[in-house]
XYZ file of C-alpha atoms in Angstrom:
701
model
C -16.497 -39.294 -90.585
C -13.207 -37.961 -91.911
C -10.312 -35.979 -90.485
C -8.024 -33.464 -92.125
C -4.744 -31.936 -91.106
C -4.429 -29.334 -88.394
C -5.434 -25.892 -89.549
C -5.312 -22.493 -87.849
C -8.005 -20.100 -88.949
C -6.943 -16.431 -89.078
C -9.424 -15.333 -86.419
C -8.012 -17.838 -83.945
C -4.483 -16.481 -84.123
C -5.468 -13.031 -82.848
C -4.696 -11.714 -79.382
C -7.166 -12.673 -76.638
C -9.486 -9.645 -76.659
C -9.512 -9.291 -80.447
C -10.099 -13.018 -80.891
C -13.033 -13.044 -78.453
C -14.665 -10.000 -80.069
C -14.385 -11.619 -83.515
C -16.223 -14.789 -82.441
C -19.937 -15.624 -82.485
C -21.649 -18.744 -81.133
C -25.178 -18.814 -82.530
C -28.043 -21.247 -82.970
C -30.623 -21.353 -85.737
C -34.005 -22.226 -84.222
C -37.624 -22.376 -85.380
C -40.753 -24.445 -85.886
C -40.460 -27.383 -88.264
C -40.456 -26.362 -91.960
C -39.768 -22.672 -91.278
C -36.465 -23.006 -93.142
C -33.722 -23.265 -90.478
C -31.592 -25.780 -92.327
C -32.009 -23.921 -95.626
C -30.872 -20.684 -93.946
C -27.818 -22.519 -92.562
C -27.078 -24.034 -95.977
C -27.114 -20.587 -97.620
C -24.855 -19.172 -94.878
C -22.324 -21.932 -95.529
C -22.469 -21.242 -99.261
C -22.036 -17.491 -98.799
C -19.073 -17.985 -96.467
C -17.563 -20.460 -98.975
C -17.638 -23.304 -96.482
C -19.431 -25.309 -99.180
C -19.382 -24.699 -102.931
C -22.851 -25.893 -103.868
C -26.086 -25.846 -101.909
C -27.999 -29.011 -101.145
C -31.749 -28.871 -100.596
C -33.632 -30.319 -97.626
C -36.409 -31.683 -99.863
C -33.847 -33.577 -101.933
C -32.183 -35.046 -98.845
C -28.922 -33.312 -99.709
C -28.631 -30.574 -97.071
C -25.153 -30.461 -95.552
C -26.372 -30.269 -91.952
C -28.956 -33.080 -92.296
C -26.517 -35.958 -92.742
C -28.293 -38.740 -90.822
C -30.069 -41.275 -93.026
C -33.380 -40.648 -91.218
C -33.006 -36.876 -91.723
C -32.378 -37.249 -95.449
C -35.261 -39.675 -95.835
C -37.790 -37.552 -93.929
C -36.558 -34.076 -94.897
C -36.434 -32.900 -91.272
C -33.689 -32.147 -88.768
C -33.510 -34.762 -86.003
C -30.317 -33.894 -84.173
C -28.516 -30.587 -83.853
C -25.519 -30.244 -86.162
C -22.549 -27.921 -85.687
C -20.298 -26.102 -88.101
C -17.893 -23.154 -88.201
C -17.589 -20.531 -90.911
C -16.081 -17.082 -91.333
C -17.651 -13.816 -92.472
C -16.004 -10.424 -92.638
C -13.144 -11.532 -90.378
C -15.477 -12.980 -87.743
C -15.536 -16.699 -86.928
C -19.104 -17.982 -86.491
C -19.914 -21.273 -84.739
C -23.397 -22.324 -85.868
C -25.664 -25.004 -84.433
C -28.642 -25.930 -86.614
C -31.355 -27.259 -84.279
C -34.427 -29.446 -84.925
C -37.869 -27.896 -85.226
C -39.965 -30.915 -84.209
C -41.099 -30.977 -80.592
C -40.021 -34.623 -80.176
C -36.418 -33.440 -80.449
C -36.682 -30.323 -78.310
C -33.868 -31.609 -76.061
C -31.469 -30.832 -78.921
C -32.566 -27.192 -78.779
C -32.350 -27.167 -74.979
C -28.749 -28.287 -74.787
C -27.675 -26.111 -77.688
C -29.132 -22.922 -76.209
C -27.466 -23.748 -72.890
C -24.021 -23.138 -74.431
C -24.774 -20.534 -77.127
C -24.396 -16.761 -76.826
C -27.012 -15.732 -79.403
C -29.694 -17.176 -81.662
C -31.496 -16.517 -84.930
C -35.190 -17.395 -84.811
C -36.589 -18.208 -88.252
C -40.292 -17.700 -88.984
C -42.429 -18.591 -91.969
C -43.776 -15.327 -93.448
C -47.153 -17.007 -93.998
C -47.598 -18.809 -90.670
C -45.745 -16.402 -88.367
C -45.281 -17.797 -84.861
C -46.126 -21.501 -84.660
C -46.284 -23.924 -81.733
C -42.635 -24.959 -81.642
C -41.613 -21.333 -82.201
C -43.081 -20.613 -78.768
C -41.226 -23.533 -77.202
C -37.785 -22.582 -78.496
C -38.409 -18.923 -77.641
C -39.165 -19.879 -74.018
C -36.001 -21.974 -73.943
C -33.971 -18.986 -75.137
C -35.650 -16.823 -72.473
C -34.706 -19.361 -69.802
C -31.021 -19.177 -70.712
C -31.032 -15.404 -71.334
C -29.962 -15.736 -74.972
C -30.148 -12.526 -77.079
C -31.734 -13.229 -80.442
C -32.832 -11.773 -83.744
C -35.561 -12.842 -86.162
C -35.502 -13.743 -89.840
C -38.901 -13.731 -91.547
C -38.331 -16.368 -94.222
C -40.303 -17.425 -97.324
C -41.323 -13.881 -98.246
C -41.979 -15.110 -101.785
C -44.671 -17.605 -100.693
C -48.343 -17.009 -101.459
C -49.861 -15.352 -98.412
C -46.568 -13.962 -97.069
C -47.111 -10.991 -94.742
C -44.058 -9.478 -93.037
C -45.983 -7.185 -90.712
C -48.502 -9.853 -89.684
C -45.567 -12.099 -88.762
C -44.153 -9.216 -86.692
C -47.510 -8.848 -84.931
C -47.600 -12.569 -84.086
C -44.123 -12.261 -82.520
C -45.415 -9.484 -80.286
C -48.691 -11.147 -79.347
C -47.647 -14.778 -78.934
C -44.076 -14.433 -77.705
C -44.381 -11.241 -75.671
C -41.291 -9.951 -77.458
C -40.543 -6.500 -78.837
C -39.642 -7.017 -82.505
C -38.025 -4.073 -84.286
C -37.817 -4.107 -88.073
C -34.400 -3.151 -89.457
C -35.679 -3.613 -92.996
C -38.758 -2.848 -95.018
C -39.662 -5.521 -97.587
C -40.235 -4.385 -101.145
C -43.054 -6.451 -102.569
C -44.226 -9.852 -101.349
C -45.204 -13.251 -102.680
C -44.038 -13.590 -106.310
C -43.356 -9.825 -106.408
C -40.849 -9.883 -103.525
C -37.904 -8.157 -105.151
C -35.831 -6.482 -102.456
C -35.495 -4.868 -99.039
C -34.884 -1.339 -97.810
C -32.230 -0.988 -95.105
C -33.860 1.394 -92.626
C -30.548 2.239 -90.956
C -28.567 3.387 -94.003
C -31.693 4.133 -96.086
C -30.583 2.143 -99.131
C -32.522 -0.370 -101.186
C -31.085 -3.792 -102.024
C -32.713 -5.125 -105.157
C -32.496 -8.888 -105.662
C -31.780 -10.105 -109.166
C -33.571 -12.937 -110.912
C -30.747 -15.462 -111.246
C -31.054 -16.658 -107.610
C -27.326 -16.131 -107.043
C -26.233 -15.396 -103.495
C -24.073 -12.536 -104.743
C -26.605 -11.066 -107.158
C -28.209 -7.878 -105.899
C -28.049 -4.184 -106.721
C -27.707 -1.376 -104.182
C -29.887 1.492 -105.399
C -31.595 4.644 -104.159
C -34.990 4.171 -102.561
C -37.700 4.665 -105.230
C -39.710 7.862 -104.773
C -42.982 5.969 -104.281
C -41.498 4.069 -101.288
C -39.480 6.884 -99.735
C -42.216 8.342 -97.522
C -43.104 4.942 -96.004
C -39.426 4.104 -95.506
C -38.826 7.425 -93.715
C -41.822 6.803 -91.448
C -40.567 3.325 -90.561
C -37.063 4.636 -89.901
C -38.597 7.234 -87.592
C -40.273 4.390 -85.654
C -36.951 2.542 -85.486
C -35.144 5.632 -84.175
C -37.870 6.178 -81.581
C -37.290 2.702 -80.137
C -33.483 2.964 -80.302
C -33.562 6.379 -78.571
C -34.701 4.632 -75.366
C -31.265 3.036 -75.071
C -28.902 5.897 -75.932
C -28.963 9.418 -74.467
C -27.121 11.023 -77.387
C -29.525 9.455 -79.862
C -32.468 10.558 -77.692
C -31.314 14.188 -77.815
C -30.994 14.059 -81.602
C -34.410 12.413 -81.933
C -36.176 14.944 -79.703
C -34.555 17.850 -81.552
C -35.375 16.200 -84.903
C -31.725 16.261 -85.922
C -30.321 13.722 -88.438
C -29.324 10.417 -86.835
C -26.305 8.638 -88.317
C -26.240 4.931 -89.075
C -23.303 4.168 -86.759
C -25.016 5.687 -83.708
C -28.276 3.914 -84.523
C -26.529 0.563 -84.919
C -24.761 0.968 -81.576
C -28.055 1.645 -79.770
C -29.710 -1.350 -81.452
C -26.812 -3.571 -80.453
C -26.988 -2.376 -76.841
C -30.735 -3.070 -76.649
C -30.386 -6.466 -78.356
C -27.696 -7.648 -75.943
C -29.904 -6.566 -73.035
C -32.795 -8.575 -74.593
C -34.913 -5.430 -74.616
C -35.629 -5.638 -78.353
C -35.369 -8.244 -81.101
C -34.105 -7.012 -84.503
C -36.087 -8.407 -87.439
C -34.942 -8.986 -91.026
C -36.598 -10.773 -93.922
C -35.896 -12.693 -97.099
C -36.240 -16.000 -98.897
C -33.420 -18.375 -97.993
C -34.320 -20.875 -100.711
C -33.756 -18.176 -103.344
C -30.669 -16.763 -101.539
C -32.515 -13.502 -100.819
C -31.608 -11.611 -97.648
C -29.139 -14.113 -96.165
C -26.152 -11.827 -96.749
C -27.855 -9.058 -94.753
C -28.670 -11.589 -92.031
C -24.982 -12.511 -91.733
C -24.030 -8.841 -91.443
C -26.640 -8.406 -88.702
C -25.392 -11.459 -86.774
C -21.957 -9.860 -86.561
C -23.293 -6.402 -85.721
C -25.976 -7.213 -83.142
C -25.480 -10.663 -81.586
C -22.975 -11.006 -78.729
C -19.448 -12.321 -78.755
C -18.440 -14.474 -75.738
C -16.926 -11.305 -74.257
C -20.312 -9.539 -74.342
C -22.074 -11.996 -72.030
C -21.618 -12.096 -68.240
C -19.006 -14.484 -66.779
C -20.406 -18.003 -66.484
C -21.607 -18.811 -62.969
C -21.204 -22.110 -61.160
C -20.349 -23.293 -57.689
C -17.433 -24.942 -55.931
C -18.243 -28.690 -55.700
C -16.993 -28.972 -52.109
C -18.220 -25.766 -50.504
C -21.253 -24.914 -52.721
C -20.018 -21.331 -52.793
C -20.611 -19.354 -56.034
C -17.761 -19.392 -58.543
C -17.343 -17.442 -61.779
C -15.240 -17.808 -64.917
C -14.519 -15.041 -67.424
C -14.145 -15.942 -71.127
C -10.385 -15.435 -71.037
C -7.499 -17.755 -71.868
C -5.743 -16.738 -68.644
C -8.592 -18.017 -66.429
C -8.620 -21.589 -65.020
C -9.983 -24.012 -67.604
C -13.732 -24.708 -67.486
C -15.917 -26.351 -70.133
C -19.308 -28.015 -70.456
C -20.095 -31.208 -72.359
C -23.417 -30.509 -74.061
C -23.794 -33.307 -76.604
C -22.497 -36.843 -77.033
C -22.360 -39.053 -80.108
C -21.625 -42.649 -79.089
C -19.189 -44.349 -81.457
C -17.395 -47.695 -81.402
C -14.014 -45.943 -81.366
C -14.976 -43.750 -78.378
C -17.601 -41.110 -77.690
C -17.493 -37.828 -79.598
C -18.272 -35.187 -76.966
C -19.190 -31.626 -77.997
C -17.873 -29.041 -75.531
C -18.130 -25.313 -74.973
C -14.944 -23.897 -73.470
C -15.994 -21.097 -71.107
C -12.534 -20.190 -69.828
C -8.897 -21.160 -70.186
C -7.344 -23.091 -73.075
C -8.140 -26.755 -73.746
C -5.157 -28.601 -75.225
C -4.484 -32.155 -76.322
C -3.126 -34.236 -73.444
C -4.613 -31.950 -70.762
C -5.907 -33.619 -67.590
C -9.377 -32.441 -66.575
C -11.608 -33.246 -63.596
C -15.283 -34.186 -63.743
C -16.768 -32.949 -60.421
C -19.850 -35.181 -60.867
C -17.817 -38.389 -60.838
C -14.781 -37.066 -58.969
C -12.598 -38.656 -61.622
C -9.955 -37.246 -63.916
C -9.964 -37.716 -67.694
C -7.267 -36.961 -70.226
C -8.088 -35.048 -73.398
C -7.113 -37.107 -76.435
C -7.990 -35.800 -79.875
C -9.571 -32.369 -80.331
C -11.613 -31.652 -83.458
C -13.762 -28.931 -84.953
C -16.973 -30.178 -86.487
C -18.500 -29.372 -89.853
C -21.690 -31.469 -90.009
C -20.288 -35.030 -90.323
C -16.700 -33.974 -91.093
C -13.917 -33.315 -88.580
C -10.883 -31.107 -88.557
C -8.125 -31.901 -86.066
C -6.867 -29.029 -83.891
C -4.224 -28.756 -81.196
C -6.055 -26.429 -78.808
C -9.404 -24.734 -78.208
C -9.542 -21.242 -76.693
C -11.990 -19.629 -74.283
C -15.365 -18.922 -75.869
C -15.059 -21.575 -78.578
C -16.999 -24.738 -79.380
C -15.300 -27.977 -80.424
C -15.436 -31.730 -79.769
C -13.304 -34.213 -77.859
C -12.831 -37.798 -79.020
C -12.646 -40.658 -76.544
C -13.914 -39.379 -73.173
C -14.959 -42.393 -71.098
C -17.168 -41.225 -68.225
C -18.482 -37.845 -69.392
C -22.174 -37.401 -70.211
C -24.344 -34.535 -71.430
C -24.406 -31.666 -68.935
C -21.154 -32.558 -67.180
C -18.661 -29.857 -66.277
C -14.968 -30.517 -66.941
C -12.457 -28.242 -65.256
C -8.904 -27.651 -64.106
C -8.257 -30.060 -61.183
C -6.688 -27.205 -59.202
C -9.712 -24.904 -59.640
C -12.884 -27.054 -59.492
C -16.253 -25.616 -60.501
C -19.667 -27.114 -61.326
C -21.884 -25.330 -63.858
C -25.663 -25.609 -63.674
C -27.048 -28.764 -65.248
C -29.123 -28.858 -68.423
C -32.770 -29.645 -67.648
C -34.491 -32.107 -69.960
C -38.236 -32.867 -70.129
C -39.679 -36.210 -69.055
C -40.661 -38.806 -71.623
C -44.384 -39.096 -72.366
C -44.797 -42.413 -74.192
C -43.174 -45.831 -73.959
C -43.183 -49.134 -75.813
C -41.769 -52.607 -75.335
C -38.902 -53.772 -77.520
C -37.186 -57.116 -77.984
C -34.737 -58.599 -80.500
C -36.078 -60.890 -83.226
C -33.127 -63.237 -82.651
C -32.304 -64.324 -79.111
C -28.570 -64.029 -79.811
C -29.036 -60.282 -80.478
C -30.177 -59.557 -76.908
C -26.764 -58.387 -75.718
C -26.271 -56.365 -78.892
C -29.642 -54.647 -78.407
C -28.716 -53.749 -74.826
C -25.445 -52.244 -76.022
C -27.158 -50.243 -78.790
C -29.816 -48.906 -76.400
C -27.043 -47.880 -73.990
C -25.285 -45.953 -76.762
C -28.487 -44.176 -77.760
C -29.259 -43.221 -74.156
C -25.820 -41.599 -73.904
C -26.581 -39.593 -77.044
C -30.161 -38.592 -76.219
C -31.041 -37.607 -72.615
C -34.793 -37.775 -73.387
C -34.575 -41.392 -74.587
C -34.852 -43.748 -71.640
C -34.957 -47.516 -71.226
C -35.453 -49.934 -68.368
C -36.085 -53.626 -67.871
C -38.979 -55.022 -65.868
C -37.225 -57.441 -63.527
C -40.360 -59.573 -63.077
C -41.164 -60.060 -66.763
C -37.751 -59.399 -68.344
C -39.485 -56.976 -70.754
C -37.450 -53.993 -71.984
C -39.336 -50.690 -72.220
C -38.060 -47.694 -74.165
C -39.533 -44.240 -73.588
C -39.343 -40.953 -75.481
C -40.959 -37.635 -76.307
C -43.469 -38.854 -78.889
C -44.372 -41.431 -81.505
C -41.974 -39.954 -84.076
C -39.136 -39.974 -81.552
C -39.546 -43.688 -80.810
C -40.183 -44.536 -84.459
C -36.856 -42.984 -85.443
C -35.053 -44.688 -82.545
C -36.374 -48.075 -83.684
C -35.472 -47.367 -87.319
C -31.919 -46.435 -86.291
C -31.579 -49.609 -84.243
C -32.643 -51.688 -87.240
C -30.961 -49.827 -90.108
C -27.919 -48.160 -88.600
C -26.986 -50.846 -86.081
C -28.355 -53.836 -88.023
C -30.329 -55.271 -85.107
C -33.812 -56.565 -85.993
C -36.395 -55.897 -83.258
C -40.071 -56.332 -82.460
C -41.973 -53.566 -80.675
C -45.198 -53.428 -78.722
C -47.915 -50.816 -78.950
C -47.000 -47.374 -77.585
C -48.044 -46.776 -73.979
C -48.550 -43.601 -71.989
C -45.789 -42.740 -69.510
C -48.134 -42.223 -66.557
C -46.891 -40.863 -63.242
C -48.339 -40.803 -59.743
C -48.474 -38.496 -56.771
C -49.464 -38.846 -53.152
C -53.027 -37.654 -52.589
C -52.149 -36.157 -49.218
C -49.180 -35.855 -46.903
C -48.834 -38.083 -43.833
C -46.363 -39.549 -41.334
C -45.264 -43.183 -41.275
C -43.388 -45.448 -38.900
C -41.393 -47.993 -40.879
C -40.105 -50.934 -38.830
C -37.760 -53.234 -40.697
C -36.963 -55.978 -38.192
C -35.749 -59.429 -39.288
C -34.357 -62.163 -37.048
C -33.456 -65.589 -38.391
C -30.539 -66.778 -36.271
C -27.218 -64.996 -36.093
C -27.064 -61.308 -36.851
C -30.473 -59.835 -37.669
C -31.707 -56.690 -39.411
C -33.072 -53.801 -37.350
C -34.111 -50.347 -38.507
C -36.934 -48.038 -37.488
C -37.563 -44.783 -39.393
C -40.182 -42.122 -38.790
C -40.786 -40.195 -41.992
C -43.083 -37.278 -42.794
C -44.217 -37.222 -46.438
C -45.522 -34.055 -48.088
C -46.746 -33.241 -51.583
C -44.628 -30.463 -53.122
C -46.534 -27.411 -54.388
C -44.786 -27.879 -57.720
C -45.958 -31.368 -58.633
C -43.128 -31.706 -61.149
C -40.454 -31.016 -58.513
C -37.681 -33.546 -58.048
C -37.761 -35.846 -55.052
C -36.464 -34.068 -51.942
C -35.079 -35.779 -48.829
C -34.624 -33.737 -45.639
C -32.643 -34.933 -42.621
C -34.123 -33.674 -39.326
C -32.603 -36.320 -37.029
C -31.468 -34.955 -33.670
C -29.683 -36.546 -30.739
C -28.298 -39.475 -32.697
C -31.602 -41.370 -32.898
C -30.204 -42.849 -36.109
C -26.398 -43.012 -36.587
C -25.233 -40.514 -39.199
C -23.807 -43.210 -41.486
C -27.266 -44.797 -41.918
C -29.244 -41.651 -42.765
C -28.264 -41.513 -46.487
C -29.412 -45.150 -46.796
C -32.932 -44.159 -45.683
C -33.013 -41.427 -48.335
C -31.728 -43.840 -50.994
C -34.430 -46.361 -50.097
C -37.209 -43.778 -50.323
C -35.813 -42.469 -53.624
C -35.751 -46.006 -55.029
C -39.405 -46.530 -54.104
C -40.421 -43.098 -55.455
C -38.727 -43.658 -58.813
C -39.666 -47.328 -59.096
C -43.327 -46.764 -58.324
C -45.803 -48.852 -56.395
C -48.578 -49.601 -58.883
C -47.590 -50.623 -62.419
C -44.108 -49.224 -61.923
C -45.253 -45.640 -62.487
C -42.853 -43.175 -60.780
C -44.087 -40.559 -58.329
C -43.816 -36.787 -58.768
C -43.465 -33.988 -56.217
C -42.546 -36.070 -53.143
C -40.815 -34.411 -50.177
C -39.696 -36.792 -47.402
C -38.468 -35.618 -43.978
C -36.747 -38.140 -41.700
C -37.381 -36.826 -38.190
C -36.861 -39.773 -35.819
C -35.893 -43.422 -35.648
C -34.321 -46.259 -33.722
C -31.257 -48.410 -34.224
C -29.559 -51.442 -32.702
C -25.861 -51.620 -31.850
C -25.444 -55.015 -33.516
C -28.323 -55.622 -35.913
C -28.570 -52.224 -37.632
C -26.939 -51.776 -41.042
C -27.134 -49.646 -44.181
C -29.183 -52.378 -45.862
C -31.688 -52.447 -43.010
C -32.199 -48.674 -43.119
C -32.366 -48.718 -46.925
C -35.183 -51.272 -46.709
C -36.857 -49.193 -43.997
C -36.871 -46.255 -46.418
C -38.525 -48.388 -49.099
C -41.083 -49.621 -46.575
C -41.820 -46.091 -45.311
C -42.805 -44.892 -48.766
C -44.862 -47.988 -49.543
C -46.811 -47.424 -46.343
C -47.355 -43.753 -47.248
C -48.572 -44.661 -50.731
C -51.012 -47.353 -49.608
C -54.497 -46.155 -50.672
C -53.054 -42.652 -50.985
C -52.207 -42.263 -54.673
C -53.481 -40.302 -57.648
C -52.661 -41.352 -61.216
C -51.370 -38.547 -63.461
C -51.279 -38.436 -67.251
C -49.307 -36.162 -69.607
C -51.429 -33.418 -71.151
C -50.214 -32.089 -74.482
C -50.540 -28.547 -75.779
C -51.812 -29.023 -79.317
C -51.926 -26.700 -82.313
C -53.839 -27.847 -85.407
C -53.905 -25.940 -88.722
C -56.793 -26.807 -91.052
C -58.733 -25.157 -93.884
C -61.887 -23.466 -92.626
C -64.217 -26.061 -94.191
C -62.869 -28.787 -91.901
C -62.931 -26.742 -88.675
C -66.129 -28.229 -87.233
C -65.190 -31.871 -87.758
C -61.671 -31.400 -86.361
C -62.939 -29.597 -83.234
C -65.575 -32.294 -82.738
C -62.922 -34.986 -83.006
C -60.759 -33.227 -80.419
C -63.709 -33.014 -78.021
C -64.215 -36.759 -78.383
C -60.559 -37.223 -77.387
C -61.093 -35.436 -74.058
C -59.607 -32.300 -75.602
C -60.176 -28.760 -74.300
C -60.150 -26.218 -77.133
C -58.898 -22.873 -75.826
C -59.091 -20.690 -78.935
C -59.343 -20.657 -82.717
C -57.420 -18.093 -84.799
C -57.568 -17.301 -88.492
C -54.641 -16.876 -90.880
C -55.932 -16.378 -94.398
C -58.224 -19.327 -95.161
C -56.540 -21.448 -92.479
C -57.908 -21.916 -88.998
C -55.502 -22.486 -86.084
C -57.001 -24.559 -83.281
C -55.244 -24.542 -79.916
C -56.186 -27.155 -77.367
C -55.004 -29.352 -74.509
C -55.419 -33.088 -75.009
C -54.252 -36.164 -73.051
C -51.450 -37.944 -74.921
C -53.322 -41.217 -74.375
C -55.928 -39.995 -76.876
C -53.417 -38.828 -79.504
C -51.828 -42.045 -80.742
C -52.028 -42.240 -84.551
C -53.619 -38.768 -84.663
C -51.654 -37.810 -87.771
C -53.466 -40.486 -89.806
C -56.843 -39.449 -88.405
C -56.202 -35.772 -89.197
C -55.100 -36.552 -92.754
C -58.265 -38.546 -93.306
C -60.512 -35.849 -91.825
C -58.961 -32.995 -93.863
C -58.146 -34.726 -97.176
C -54.468 -34.477 -96.285
C -54.582 -30.688 -95.870
C -54.335 -30.489 -92.055
C -51.178 -30.343 -89.956
C -50.508 -30.333 -86.228
C -47.805 -30.051 -83.613
C -47.894 -30.720 -79.897
C -45.677 -30.539 -76.825
C -45.919 -31.604 -73.206
C -47.735 -28.975 -71.148
C -48.459 -30.536 -67.748
C -49.404 -33.655 -65.829
C -53.026 -33.841 -64.704
C -55.097 -36.304 -62.661
C -56.653 -39.103 -64.708
C -60.466 -39.443 -64.426
C -61.316 -42.156 -61.891
C -62.981 -44.500 -64.408
C -59.930 -44.410 -66.694
C -57.433 -44.616 -63.818
C -59.133 -47.764 -62.505
C -58.814 -49.419 -65.907
C -55.170 -48.346 -66.375
C -54.128 -49.698 -62.981
C -56.101 -52.909 -63.512
C -54.311 -53.466 -66.831
């Protein structure tokens, strides 16, 4: 990584309101291979942030700078950059499209104001498209769509629009009409200003002609503009009056109505092009500025006071108390690089900030803006902006940092559970400490990568979101950190739940001369309706049956047993524990005794009262029609449940639910069954009870 001298961009020297309105924080999101990174690369070229474009397939894309990304031609971790277009500063985060790295999308969308969803014009909505769309829905992120690869064989703009409606439940509204498709894709018609932009053949980003709409396309273009005006009229009374009276509707009024509806997430504007050939990206940039929100267009961020739990709000203004969220960490030997979104106030070098999670203060050292793997030093970061801090010691992903005099805690980022695990050990015994340090660094970077050590066997287990996830982790450990390791076969990350709720009396009484240990806890265990709910501990002690200082120890003991598991170390899901009575001794009771009573209470509740759960994956397989029967048959043999089969051209799209235990090495099996012409993607859908015969074998092993 390199640093340059301090630089003030023009847009950052404006007054508060003008600066906020000329700022966009957007993410580029899509299914793998839809063209996200290529779109980002063309945006950087157009905005003169780079002076030549690198291609993903050549391993030279600016935003894919990790060795594994360049080698595989996919995005693994989200990368940030800043560029400027038409006087507006745009912070862009390019996110991964593979489901194994969906946490990168999750934490990016948590801090972004808008997003561009990229779709393949041939495939339309794909599996990961649905996942990232749901994530954007969860965080209330306004978005627009870019139908990419319009020059591919089989490209169909309107079919892609239909798939957005049917599979995402969205309301896509075309702002353009494509002229031609596949090899004949030669331009687009702007339905707002009713002009045609004709792309030239030299593939230059600046090469296009603005011409009148050809007579043979005029009638269709007018009809599609009428449809656009009909939708926009729902969001503007003046436009509605003009539409009803069939009066001419000006472009400025139409754009304002579209912007209003987009910010309210009532519609999703759709544009098209071919990013690889530089077609349509300029219009996409214009639309980002016109229709996606600035930080001032979104509601004030909501959190709560860490001491009183009362709601607290922060407006995106420099005059507000400082509040920021750490949403990504890159662990480095010289100190962590922590990406932050400043929601309010001004973050300056040397500022003291408080982390409400730890209760500790940290001092801001170096501040930098990020462009892929390059850094640019800055003195301050204003409200609404995204930057990075070098050297924070105790801050992790999802932490809030704030002004010590005005504490606030923002809602945490929720990450999915890992679904597979494998053992790992160093080839050389002297590398054991180094491996532990490397794994610790990678856990700080990736909240979905987890590791623990079996205290009985000394075996280290690493867990992640899929085979590719763990494969890349292991490759990084060996290549990037120069630590040779051996790994075991991947294992399923099973979980457990209580079969039924019950009450237990846990008596932890030990006497061996001198002071003893005495604790009695009566605990009611229930199975939460939402099996995936976090462990919940409820204190219902009355009359001082257990001294107040010992009650948290009971909860900590139960939590330890719930997370550590009873059989095979598998953690439990959906446990709610209510402590309603107990006994103590004036001399022999202690925190340790009540902690152990909590552990004992859960072990008693779980005795002969457990159900083994396995992760069930939502699978989407794309195969040529001739291989449909054999692929479906194979899925049935893997305990799969096929829900539906769709057709797109000569491809068949199979959607199914399959246990992850049956999907190891599926990519090789699918290649063999389809002569290399099949592809698939999958994501965690739910946890489901394991059939008794299989559960017995798993627990015996």
